[in-house]
mmCIF file of C-alpha atoms in Angstrom:
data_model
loop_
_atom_site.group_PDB
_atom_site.id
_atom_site.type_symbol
_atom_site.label_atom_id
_atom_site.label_comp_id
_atom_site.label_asym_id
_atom_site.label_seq_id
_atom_site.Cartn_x
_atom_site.Cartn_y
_atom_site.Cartn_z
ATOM 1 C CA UNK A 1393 -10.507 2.338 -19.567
ATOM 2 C CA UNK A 1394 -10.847 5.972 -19.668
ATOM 3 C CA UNK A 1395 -8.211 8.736 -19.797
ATOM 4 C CA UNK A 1396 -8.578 12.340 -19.444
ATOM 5 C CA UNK A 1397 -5.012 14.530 -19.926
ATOM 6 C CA UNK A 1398 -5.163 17.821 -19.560
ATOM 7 C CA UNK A 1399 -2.073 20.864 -19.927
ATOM 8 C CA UNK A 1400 -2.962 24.449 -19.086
ATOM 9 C CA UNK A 1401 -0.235 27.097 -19.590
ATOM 10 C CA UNK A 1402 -1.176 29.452 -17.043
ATOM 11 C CA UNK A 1403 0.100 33.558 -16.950
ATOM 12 C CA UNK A 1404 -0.209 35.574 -13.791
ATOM 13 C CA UNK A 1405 1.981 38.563 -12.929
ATOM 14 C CA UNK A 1406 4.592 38.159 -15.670
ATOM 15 C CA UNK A 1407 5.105 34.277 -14.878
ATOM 16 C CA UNK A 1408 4.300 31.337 -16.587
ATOM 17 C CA UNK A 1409 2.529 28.541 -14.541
ATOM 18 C CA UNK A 1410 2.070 24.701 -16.046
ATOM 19 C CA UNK A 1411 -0.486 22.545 -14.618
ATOM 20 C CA UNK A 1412 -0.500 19.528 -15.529
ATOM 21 C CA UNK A 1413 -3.458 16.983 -14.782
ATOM 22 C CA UNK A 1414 -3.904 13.261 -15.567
ATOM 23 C CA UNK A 1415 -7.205 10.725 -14.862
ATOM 24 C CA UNK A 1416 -6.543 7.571 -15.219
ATOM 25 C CA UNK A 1417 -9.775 4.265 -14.756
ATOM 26 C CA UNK A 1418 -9.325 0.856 -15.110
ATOM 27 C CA UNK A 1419 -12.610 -1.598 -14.789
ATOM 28 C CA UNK A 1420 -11.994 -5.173 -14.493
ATOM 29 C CA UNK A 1421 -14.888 -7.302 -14.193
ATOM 30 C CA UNK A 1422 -14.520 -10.373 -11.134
ATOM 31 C CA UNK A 1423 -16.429 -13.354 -10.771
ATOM 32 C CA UNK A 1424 -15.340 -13.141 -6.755
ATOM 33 C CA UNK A 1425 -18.450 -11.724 -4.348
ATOM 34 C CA UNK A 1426 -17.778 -8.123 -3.298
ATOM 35 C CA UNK A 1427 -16.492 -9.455 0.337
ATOM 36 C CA UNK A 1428 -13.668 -11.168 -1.001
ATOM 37 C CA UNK A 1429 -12.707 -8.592 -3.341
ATOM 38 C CA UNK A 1430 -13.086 -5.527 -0.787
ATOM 39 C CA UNK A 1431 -11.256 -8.109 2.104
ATOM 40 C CA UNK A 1432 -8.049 -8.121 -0.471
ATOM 41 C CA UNK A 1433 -8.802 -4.833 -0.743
ATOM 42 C CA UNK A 1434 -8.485 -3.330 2.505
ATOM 43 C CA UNK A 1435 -5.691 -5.946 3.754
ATOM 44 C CA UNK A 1436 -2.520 -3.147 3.800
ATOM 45 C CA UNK A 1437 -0.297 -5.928 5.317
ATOM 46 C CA UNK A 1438 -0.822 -8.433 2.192
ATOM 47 C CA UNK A 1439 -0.259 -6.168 -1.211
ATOM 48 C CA UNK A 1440 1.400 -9.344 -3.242
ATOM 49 C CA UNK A 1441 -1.162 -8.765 -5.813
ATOM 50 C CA UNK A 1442 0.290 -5.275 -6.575
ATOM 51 C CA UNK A 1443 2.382 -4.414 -9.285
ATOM 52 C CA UNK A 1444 3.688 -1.358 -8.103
ATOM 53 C CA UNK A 1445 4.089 -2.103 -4.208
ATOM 54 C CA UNK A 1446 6.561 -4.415 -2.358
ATOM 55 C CA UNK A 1447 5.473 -3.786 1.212
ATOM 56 C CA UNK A 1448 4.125 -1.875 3.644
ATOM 57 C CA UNK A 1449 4.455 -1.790 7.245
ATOM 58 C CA UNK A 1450 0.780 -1.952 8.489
ATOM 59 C CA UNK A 1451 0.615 -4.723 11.046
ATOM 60 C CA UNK A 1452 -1.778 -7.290 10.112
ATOM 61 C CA UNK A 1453 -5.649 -7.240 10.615
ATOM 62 C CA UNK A 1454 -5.432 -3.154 10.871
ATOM 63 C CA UNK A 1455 -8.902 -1.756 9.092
ATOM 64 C CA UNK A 1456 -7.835 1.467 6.957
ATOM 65 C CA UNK A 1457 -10.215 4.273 8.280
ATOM 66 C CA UNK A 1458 -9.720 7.763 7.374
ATOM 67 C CA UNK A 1459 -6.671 9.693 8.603
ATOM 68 C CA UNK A 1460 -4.653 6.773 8.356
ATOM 69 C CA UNK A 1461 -0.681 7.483 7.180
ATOM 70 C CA UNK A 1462 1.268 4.194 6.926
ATOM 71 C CA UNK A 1463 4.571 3.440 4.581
ATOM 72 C CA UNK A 1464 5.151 1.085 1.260
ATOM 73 C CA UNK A 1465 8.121 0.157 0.003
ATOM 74 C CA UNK A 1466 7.749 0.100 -4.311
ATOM 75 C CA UNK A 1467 9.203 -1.516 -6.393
ATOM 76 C CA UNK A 1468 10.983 0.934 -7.891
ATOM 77 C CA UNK A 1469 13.085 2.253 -5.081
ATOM 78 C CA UNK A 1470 13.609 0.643 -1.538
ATOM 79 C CA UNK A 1471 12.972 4.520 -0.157
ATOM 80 C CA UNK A 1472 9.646 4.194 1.550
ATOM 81 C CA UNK A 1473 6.659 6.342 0.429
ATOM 82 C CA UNK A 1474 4.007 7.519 3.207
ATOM 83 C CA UNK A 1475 0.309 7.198 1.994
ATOM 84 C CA UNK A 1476 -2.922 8.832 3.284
ATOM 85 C CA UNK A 1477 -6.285 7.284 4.079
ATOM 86 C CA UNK A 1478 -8.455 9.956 2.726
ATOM 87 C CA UNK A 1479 -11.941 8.002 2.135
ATOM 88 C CA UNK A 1480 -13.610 4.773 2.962
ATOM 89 C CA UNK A 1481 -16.606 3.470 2.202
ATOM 90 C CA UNK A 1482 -16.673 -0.284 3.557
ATOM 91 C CA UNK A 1483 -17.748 -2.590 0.688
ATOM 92 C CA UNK A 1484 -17.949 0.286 -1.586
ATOM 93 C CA UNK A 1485 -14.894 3.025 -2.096
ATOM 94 C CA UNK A 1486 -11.308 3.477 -0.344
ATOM 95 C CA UNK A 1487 -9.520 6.615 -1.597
ATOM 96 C CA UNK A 1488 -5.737 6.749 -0.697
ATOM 97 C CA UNK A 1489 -3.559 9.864 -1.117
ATOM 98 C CA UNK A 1490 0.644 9.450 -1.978
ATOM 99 C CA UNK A 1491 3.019 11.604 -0.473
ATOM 100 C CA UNK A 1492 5.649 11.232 -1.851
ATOM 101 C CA UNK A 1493 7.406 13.859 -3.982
ATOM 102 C CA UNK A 1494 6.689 17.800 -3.927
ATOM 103 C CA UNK A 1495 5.019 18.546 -7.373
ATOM 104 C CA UNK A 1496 3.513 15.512 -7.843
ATOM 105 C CA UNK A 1497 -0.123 14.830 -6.094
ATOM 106 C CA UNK A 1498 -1.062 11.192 -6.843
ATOM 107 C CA UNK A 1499 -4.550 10.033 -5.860
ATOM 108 C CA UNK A 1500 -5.308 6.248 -6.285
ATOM 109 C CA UNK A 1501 -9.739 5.158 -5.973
ATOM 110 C CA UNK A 1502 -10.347 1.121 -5.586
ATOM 111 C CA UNK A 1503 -14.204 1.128 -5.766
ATOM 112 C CA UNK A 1504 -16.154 -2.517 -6.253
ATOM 113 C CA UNK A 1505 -19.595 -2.597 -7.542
ATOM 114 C CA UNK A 1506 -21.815 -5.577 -7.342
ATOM 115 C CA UNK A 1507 -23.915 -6.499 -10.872
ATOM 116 C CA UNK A 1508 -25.806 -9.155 -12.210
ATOM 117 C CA UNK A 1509 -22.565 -10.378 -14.415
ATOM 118 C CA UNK A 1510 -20.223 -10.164 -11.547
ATOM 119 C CA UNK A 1511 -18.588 -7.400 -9.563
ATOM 120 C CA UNK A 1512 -16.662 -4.901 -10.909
ATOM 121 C CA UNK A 1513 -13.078 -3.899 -9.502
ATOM 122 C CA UNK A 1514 -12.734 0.208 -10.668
ATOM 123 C CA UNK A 1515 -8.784 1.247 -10.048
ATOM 124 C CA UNK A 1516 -8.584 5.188 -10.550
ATOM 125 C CA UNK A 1517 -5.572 7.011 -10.721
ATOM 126 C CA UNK A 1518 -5.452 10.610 -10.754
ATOM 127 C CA UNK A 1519 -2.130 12.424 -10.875
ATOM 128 C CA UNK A 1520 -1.520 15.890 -10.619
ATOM 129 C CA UNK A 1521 1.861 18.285 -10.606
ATOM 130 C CA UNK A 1522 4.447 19.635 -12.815
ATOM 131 C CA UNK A 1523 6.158 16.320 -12.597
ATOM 132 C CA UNK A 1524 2.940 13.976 -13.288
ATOM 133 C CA UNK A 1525 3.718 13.276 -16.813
ATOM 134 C CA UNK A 1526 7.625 12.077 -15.959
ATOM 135 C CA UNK A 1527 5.732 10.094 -12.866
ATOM 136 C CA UNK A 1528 3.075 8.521 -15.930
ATOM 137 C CA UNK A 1529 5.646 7.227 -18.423
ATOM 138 C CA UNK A 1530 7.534 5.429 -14.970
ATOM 139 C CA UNK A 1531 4.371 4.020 -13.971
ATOM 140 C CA UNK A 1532 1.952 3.432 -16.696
ATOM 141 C CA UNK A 1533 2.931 0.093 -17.919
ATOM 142 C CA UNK A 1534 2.257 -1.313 -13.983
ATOM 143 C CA UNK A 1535 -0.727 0.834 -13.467
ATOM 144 C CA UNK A 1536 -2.678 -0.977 -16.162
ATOM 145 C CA UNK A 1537 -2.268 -3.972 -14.077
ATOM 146 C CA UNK A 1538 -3.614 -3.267 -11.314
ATOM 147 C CA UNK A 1539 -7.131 -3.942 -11.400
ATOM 148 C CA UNK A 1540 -6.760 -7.676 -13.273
ATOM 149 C CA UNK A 1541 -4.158 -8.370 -10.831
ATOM 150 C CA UNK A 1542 -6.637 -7.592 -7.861
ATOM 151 C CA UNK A 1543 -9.718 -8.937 -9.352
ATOM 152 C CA UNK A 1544 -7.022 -12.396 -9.858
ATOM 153 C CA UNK A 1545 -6.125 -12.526 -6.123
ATOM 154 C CA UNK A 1546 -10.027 -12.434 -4.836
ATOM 155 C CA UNK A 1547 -10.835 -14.907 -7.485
ATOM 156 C CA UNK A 1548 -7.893 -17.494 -6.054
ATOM 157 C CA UNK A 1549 -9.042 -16.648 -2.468
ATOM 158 C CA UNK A 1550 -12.462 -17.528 -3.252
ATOM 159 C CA UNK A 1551 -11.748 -20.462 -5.252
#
């Protein structure tokens, strides 16, 4: 687990800016193969493993690919939050962008590496905004969930 919180007061033509920055990485180790884990992964219809999301509404077998806006439903609130493809790297990396609030930018990184012990399932969270550290108390308990929770579901697949 690593955190990195950072608060710069910020002073530019007689105002006073905050910015307010938060990095969040969570590294569970998995004794599912990388397939498994990056199939649970990049299955959008099926997120019963996550803590934080309910549902989406991305039809089943759709392959996220960059660009990509589709809905979920937390668990939190039954208003629906859109979400933005930004990166994928199949096997590797998929980089998703909420949009959700104005003043809060929250980035979310699943990346799987493959090792001699096992693979590892990374969960990054990066949050950004005058109202990120509101957003972080909400969310923080679920957050650090999310990785054992994953690396769980691709082990009962491939069991």
């Amino acid at each position: 687990m690593i955190l990195h919180f950072s608060f710069k007061l910020l002073v530019s033509r007689r105002k006073i800016f905050c910015r307010f920055s938060l990095n969040k990485q969570y590294r569970v180790l998995c004794h599912a193969s990388v397939d498994t884990l990056w199939q649970k992964i990049i299955n959008l219809a099926d997120v019963s493993w996550h803590p934080i999301i309910n549902q989406t509404n991305v039809p089943n077998g759709l392959v996220p690919k960059p660009g990509l806006i589709y809905q979920v439903v937390t668990r939190f609130t039954p208003i629906p939050i859109r979400i933005f493809v930004e990166q994928v790297c199949p096997r590797e990396l998929l980089s998703v962008r909420f949009l959700a609030i104005p003043g809060i930018e929250n980035r979310v990184t699943y990346q799987v590496e493959s090792t001699v012990c096992g693979t590892y399932v990374s969960y990054s969270v990066t949050l950004r905004g005058w109202l990120s550290p509101f957003l972080w108390w909400v969310i923080r308990p679920y957050v650090a969930r999310v990785a054992a929770n994953l690396a769980h579901a691709a082990e009962r697949v491939a069991a």
